[in-house]
Every structure is written in C-alpha cells, then in structure tokens.
Amino acid sequence: MIKPRAAAPPSTDSHLETLDHEDLIVRRGRRSGLYTFVAVHSTLRGPSLGGCRMWGYLDSHEALRDALRLSRAMTYKSAVADLPLGGGKGVIMTSPGASLTSEQRTAALLDFGDAVESLNGRYITAEDVGTSSRDMRVIAERTRNVAGLPRRLGGSGDPSPFTALGVESAIRACCEHVFGSGSLRERSVVVVGLGHVGSRVARRCARAGANLVLSDIDPRKRRLAKDLGTGWAPPERALEVEVDVLAPCALGAVLDQTTVPRLRCPIVAGAANNQLASDSVADLLAERNILWAPDFVANAGGIINIAEELHGYDAAAARLRVRRIGEIMLDIFDHADAAGTTPLMAAMDLARQRLAA
Ligand code: NAD
C-alpha cells in the first residue's frame, strides 16, 4: 500500500475536525506503548467498518484528525454504495520514519485488537495504509471483529481487484455520460499510479480496447507499459496528457487550483482517495466542463467486497455488486445535472438521504 501524506484530507469532508462521531477511543497499548485511536462515526446503517492505518504521525493531533475524518468519509462511502454498514476508522500512531521490529509490530496489532474488541462489534476493522491481510490475522487473535482476512481463512482477501473493477465501471459510466457510450474501445485513458489498483485498472482498460498512457514515479513500472504496448508519460506531465479519461490511482490531493487549469481531458475517474485538495475544486472542475467521478463512489469496490463477508463471502456476488458502481455513478450525474450542482454535491446528498432514512 502507498503512504499518502498523513494529513491529506478526504474529499467528502470540508469540516475536517467537526466532532459528530458516536465514539472515540484513545488507548495506550499495554504491550507496545503506542497510542491507538478508534473513531466510530456512525452505526446508523450498521456496524462501522473502516481500515486500520499504521502511520508515522508528527503528533497526536494529526493522528486523531485522521481517525475522525477518515471514519466520517467511510460513513459516506458505505451509504452511497448502499451497504448495511456505518463508518469507522482505526489508527495506530507510530513516529515518522520509525520502523517497528516484528515483535513491536505484533504487540501494536494485539493492542489494537483489544481496542477493537472493547467496542463490542460496533467497529469492524480491515486493512488500510500500513497494514495488510497478514496483520489482520494478528488482530484476529484478540477480536472477531476483523474483515479482509486471507481467502484461505474465510476472508475476502486483497480488495484491490474489486476496487479496480469498480473503477472501470465508473470510467464506463463517465464515458456514457459524456460520449453517449460506455465502450472503452479506442478511448484514450491515462492511468497515473500503477500499484495494486492502478495496474489492474490499466490491464482492464487495455483488454476493453482503450488506448493507454501509463505513468508512475517508480521507473520499474515502465515494464507494465512495455507488456501492454502502451505509451508512457513522466509523472510530472501525466496530468497534462490530452486524453478522454484521466484515472488518478496514486496519492490524494492531486486536483487543486494549480493542476485543474492544466488538465486536458473531459473526464477524471480513478481510484485514489481524496483526489480533491478541497471541496471547492469540484466547482473548478465543473467550470472547466470536466466530469469528475466522486472518488468515494468510484473506489468503493474494495469495501463492497469486504461487506460480502457479513453474510458468507461469495466472490461472484461481490463482483456483481461492484459492477453496480456504474449505475450509481450515472444516477449521481443525472441528479447533479437536474439540480444544477456538482457530482460531489449530488453524491453527498445521496449519502445524507440514505443516512436520514
Ligand atoms: P499502491 O501503493 O499499491 O500503488 C500506488 C502507486 O502510485 C505506486 O506504484 C506508486 O509508485 C505510485 N505513485 C505514488 N505517487 C505518485 C505520483 N505522484 N505520480 C505517479 N505515481 C505515483 O496503492 P493502491 O492500493 O494501488 O491504492 C491506490 C490509491 O487508491 C490510493 O489512493 C488508495 O487510497 C486508493 N484506494 C485503494 C483501494 C484498494 O483496494 N487498494 C481501495 C480504495 C481506494
């Protein structure tokens, strides 16, 4: 998993530190001595689900802020995907640049498991930045409220293929809205960030007949461009490539007052969380007539897959459900057009309606 800047804001959240959460626990682990924060934003629609982030924060304020706003973003993500889940998030706070020994890591994960268990099922954890499905096995020694365990242990495993499937579905919905057809044949797409999700988005688009340009800060990723026979753009120029679709699949906050004026594409739809540096960037995109697929809708494939664990995991059922992201996206665009607002506002309204219901 990538390491985004610790303080990158989620796009769903313009009131970064508003306290409208149901629970917030702060604990110092008795084994590791590390602080853990678990924020339960909402259980209105079901138990709160959200990953466990292990990250080096400059101070406790930053870590707390991440737990508060990321848990709120999870409430919105699950509500728009119509999942029977609320929003929560866990943070294990380490120091910047610190690397834990395997004993310290295990101790921190066991401590975190105790914190999760203390919430009696109101929060279910899963992997996130800095944790893996292997770590979930350790946490599971202390609590049953863990999702995303490896497949051979009955969990749903790596969410990335499902996230990529959902992103493809979102891209197709955008193409349908803008060009009148969801076909990707001969559409040009630039995929920026070729990690777990981006590399799969690239392969899916290539299979669907799109003309691709790929980009990553890691030069080793050029191999994928060679394998797929696609073009390559240096990362500093990737946002300015003239294409039908820009798919940001790396870090957050890539769209801001400086980058949006330089875009040369009618569609932005990708996996990266928190693509907008602030909510007002959604207006800037609309002014430039660029259709933006709200990230927390486009990248919900992973959580939709995890949610399948709640009633006995079935990968085929998960895939069917993830493909519906395209329909949800089209509804959001229709609502935005009818109300004369942005897709971001329409998606937020949909989430609020579901929460109110
Ligand atoms: P990853 O760490 O596997 O891949 C990220 C890739 O982006 C890496 O190859 C990295 O070299 C590249 N990168 C970093 N900065 C870059 C830059 N400035 N320009 C170009 N490339 C750059 O991460 P991932 O799991 O593929 O996740 C990608 C994004 O999708 C993240 O924002 C993540 O929060 C979001 N997301 C992932 C999932 C999932 O299932 N993994 C689910 C929802 C959202």
PDB file of C-alpha atoms and ligand atoms in Angstrom, residues 1-4 53 77 127-129 158-164 167 191-200 215-221 232-236 238-239 248-252 254 270-275 295 298-303 306, ligand 1:
ATOM      1  CA  MET A   1       0.000   0.000   0.000  1.00  0.00           C
ATOM      2  CA  ILE A   2       1.165   3.546  -0.644  1.00  0.00           C
ATOM      3  CA  LYS A   3       1.975   6.025   2.052  1.00  0.00           C
ATOM      4  CA  PRO A   4      -0.092   9.160   1.435  1.00  0.00           C
ATOM      5  CA  ARG A  53      -3.986   2.721   9.395  1.00  0.00           C
ATOM      6  CA  LYS A  77     -18.733   5.761   1.119  1.00  0.00           C
ATOM      7  CA  GLU A 127      -6.514  -3.452   6.196  1.00  0.00           C
ATOM      8  CA  ASP A 128      -5.516   0.057   5.197  1.00  0.00           C
ATOM      9  CA  VAL A 129      -2.366   2.065   4.534  1.00  0.00           C
ATOM     10  CA  ASP A 158      -6.947  -8.449  -1.203  1.00  0.00           C
ATOM     11  CA  PRO A 159      -9.598  -5.829  -2.108  1.00  0.00           C
ATOM     12  CA  SER A 160      -7.570  -4.296  -4.968  1.00  0.00           C
ATOM     13  CA  PRO A 161      -9.004  -6.385  -7.856  1.00  0.00           C
ATOM     14  CA  PHE A 162     -12.502  -5.388  -6.780  1.00  0.00           C
ATOM     15  CA  THR A 163     -11.538  -1.746  -6.416  1.00  0.00           C
ATOM     16  CA  ALA A 164     -10.132  -1.866  -9.970  1.00  0.00           C
ATOM     17  CA  VAL A 167     -13.099   1.989 -11.162  1.00  0.00           C
ATOM     18  CA  VAL A 191      -3.591   5.900 -15.639  1.00  0.00           C
ATOM     19  CA  VAL A 192      -1.431   7.676 -13.052  1.00  0.00           C
ATOM     20  CA  GLY A 193      -0.128   5.331 -10.346  1.00  0.00           C
ATOM     21  CA  LEU A 194       0.396   1.688 -11.228  1.00  0.00           C
ATOM     22  CA  GLY A 195       0.189  -0.024  -7.861  1.00  0.00           C
ATOM     23  CA  HIS A 196      -2.236  -2.658  -6.643  1.00  0.00           C
ATOM     24  CA  VAL A 197      -5.235  -0.895  -8.128  1.00  0.00           C
ATOM     25  CA  GLY A 198      -3.820   1.235 -10.966  1.00  0.00           C
ATOM     26  CA  SER A 199      -2.012  -1.662 -12.653  1.00  0.00           C
ATOM     27  CA  ARG A 200      -5.263  -3.615 -12.680  1.00  0.00           C
ATOM     28  CA  SER A 215       2.647   6.881 -15.535  1.00  0.00           C
ATOM     29  CA  ASP A 216       4.276   6.240 -12.166  1.00  0.00           C
ATOM     30  CA  ILE A 217       7.064   7.763 -10.105  1.00  0.00           C
ATOM     31  CA  ASP A 218       8.579   4.295  -9.858  1.00  0.00           C
ATOM     32  CA  PRO A 219      10.501   3.727 -13.125  1.00  0.00           C
ATOM     33  CA  ARG A 220      10.215  -0.066 -12.653  1.00  0.00           C
ATOM     34  CA  LYS A 221       6.529   0.295 -13.509  1.00  0.00           C
ATOM     35  CA  TRP A 232       4.399   6.306 -21.036  1.00  0.00           C
ATOM     36  CA  ALA A 233       4.287   9.804 -19.513  1.00  0.00           C
ATOM     37  CA  PRO A 234       6.703  11.141 -16.900  1.00  0.00           C
ATOM     38  CA  PRO A 235       4.731  11.731 -13.689  1.00  0.00           C
ATOM     39  CA  GLU A 236       5.259  15.500 -13.731  1.00  0.00           C
ATOM     40  CA  ALA A 238       0.921  12.903 -16.643  1.00  0.00           C
ATOM     41  CA  LEU A 239      -1.933  15.208 -15.649  1.00  0.00           C
ATOM     42  CA  PRO A 248      -5.694   9.128 -10.819  1.00  0.00           C
ATOM     43  CA  CYS A 249      -4.680   5.944  -8.994  1.00  0.00           C
ATOM     44  CA  ALA A 250      -1.838   7.199  -6.773  1.00  0.00           C
ATOM     45  CA  LEU A 251      -1.946   9.730  -3.951  1.00  0.00           C
ATOM     46  CA  GLY A 252      -4.670  12.106  -2.856  1.00  0.00           C
ATOM     47  CA  VAL A 254      -3.834  15.741  -6.983  1.00  0.00           C
ATOM     48  CA  GLY A 270      -9.840   6.955 -10.720  1.00  0.00           C
ATOM     49  CA  ALA A 271      -9.136   5.013  -7.546  1.00  0.00           C
ATOM     50  CA  ALA A 272      -7.133   7.499  -5.496  1.00  0.00           C
ATOM     51  CA  ASN A 273      -8.748   8.569  -2.238  1.00  0.00           C
ATOM     52  CA  ASN A 274      -9.179  12.277  -1.522  1.00  0.00           C
ATOM     53  CA  GLN A 275      -8.416  13.448  -5.062  1.00  0.00           C
ATOM     54  CA  ASP A 295     -13.653   9.165  -5.628  1.00  0.00           C
ATOM     55  CA  ALA A 298     -15.629   5.151  -7.840  1.00  0.00           C
ATOM     56  CA  ASN A 299     -13.298   3.365  -5.417  1.00  0.00           C
ATOM     57  CA  ALA A 300     -15.936   1.643  -3.264  1.00  0.00           C
ATOM     58  CA  GLY A 301     -15.306  -1.777  -4.876  1.00  0.00           C
ATOM     59  CA  GLY A 302     -12.966  -2.790  -2.052  1.00  0.00           C
ATOM     60  CA  ILE A 303     -15.423  -2.085   0.738  1.00  0.00           C
ATOM     61  CA  ILE A 306     -15.415  -6.755   2.241  1.00  0.00           C
TER      62      ILE A 306
HETATM   63  P1  NAD B   1      -0.177   1.216  -4.136  1.00  0.00           P
HETATM   64  O1  NAD B   1       0.736   1.706  -3.083  1.00  0.00           O
HETATM   65  O2  NAD B   1      -0.194  -0.220  -4.441  1.00  0.00           O
HETATM   66  O3  NAD B   1       0.144   1.994  -5.521  1.00  0.00           O
HETATM   67  C1  NAD B   1       0.347   3.370  -5.631  1.00  0.00           C
HETATM   68  C2  NAD B   1       1.228   3.632  -6.845  1.00  0.00           C
HETATM   69  O4  NAD B   1       1.269   5.045  -7.078  1.00  0.00           O
HETATM   70  C3  NAD B   1       2.666   3.184  -6.658  1.00  0.00           C
HETATM   71  O5  NAD B   1       3.074   2.422  -7.794  1.00  0.00           O
HETATM   72  C4  NAD B   1       3.459   4.494  -6.555  1.00  0.00           C
HETATM   73  O6  NAD B   1       4.776   4.383  -7.077  1.00  0.00           O
HETATM   74  C5  NAD B   1       2.608   5.405  -7.410  1.00  0.00           C
HETATM   75  N1  NAD B   1       2.756   6.848  -7.143  1.00  0.00           N
HETATM   76  C6  NAD B   1       2.912   7.477  -5.970  1.00  0.00           C
HETATM   77  N2  NAD B   1       2.996   8.813  -6.164  1.00  0.00           N
HETATM   78  C7  NAD B   1       2.878   9.022  -7.485  1.00  0.00           C
HETATM   79  C8  NAD B   1       2.861  10.176  -8.304  1.00  0.00           C
HETATM   80  N3  NAD B   1       2.988  11.404  -7.791  1.00  0.00           N
HETATM   81  N4  NAD B   1       2.727  10.018  -9.632  1.00  0.00           N
HETATM   82  C9  NAD B   1       2.602   8.792 -10.187  1.00  0.00           C
HETATM   83  N5  NAD B   1       2.599   7.649  -9.458  1.00  0.00           N
HETATM   84  C10 NAD B   1       2.736   7.778  -8.131  1.00  0.00           C
HETATM   85  O7  NAD B   1      -1.663   1.753  -3.727  1.00  0.00           O
HETATM   86  P2  NAD B   1      -3.061   1.145  -4.174  1.00  0.00           P
HETATM   87  O8  NAD B   1      -3.524   0.153  -3.188  1.00  0.00           O
HETATM   88  O9  NAD B   1      -2.998   0.804  -5.623  1.00  0.00           O
HETATM   89  O10 NAD B   1      -4.021   2.429  -3.973  1.00  0.00           O
HETATM   90  C11 NAD B   1      -4.004   3.491  -4.894  1.00  0.00           C
HETATM   91  C12 NAD B   1      -4.996   4.571  -4.459  1.00  0.00           C
HETATM   92  O11 NAD B   1      -6.312   4.015  -4.429  1.00  0.00           O
HETATM   93  C13 NAD B   1      -4.737   5.139  -3.065  1.00  0.00           C
HETATM   94  O12 NAD B   1      -5.109   6.497  -3.055  1.00  0.00           O
HETATM   95  C14 NAD B   1      -5.689   4.351  -2.190  1.00  0.00           C
HETATM   96  O13 NAD B   1      -6.051   5.071  -1.016  1.00  0.00           O
HETATM   97  C15 NAD B   1      -6.870   4.206  -3.126  1.00  0.00           C
HETATM   98  N6  NAD B   1      -7.729   3.063  -2.802  1.00  0.00           N
HETATM   99  C16 NAD B   1      -7.212   1.802  -2.835  1.00  0.00           C
HETATM  100  C17 NAD B   1      -8.043   0.720  -2.552  1.00  0.00           C
HETATM  101  C18 NAD B   1      -7.528  -0.697  -2.611  1.00  0.00           C
HETATM  102  O14 NAD B   1      -8.353  -1.633  -2.706  1.00  0.00           O
HETATM  103  N7  NAD B   1      -6.225  -0.915  -2.593  1.00  0.00           N
HETATM  104  C19 NAD B   1      -9.390   0.930  -2.237  1.00  0.00           C
HETATM  105  C20 NAD B   1      -9.892   2.236  -2.218  1.00  0.00           C
HETATM  106  C21 NAD B   1      -9.053   3.305  -2.519  1.00  0.00           C
END
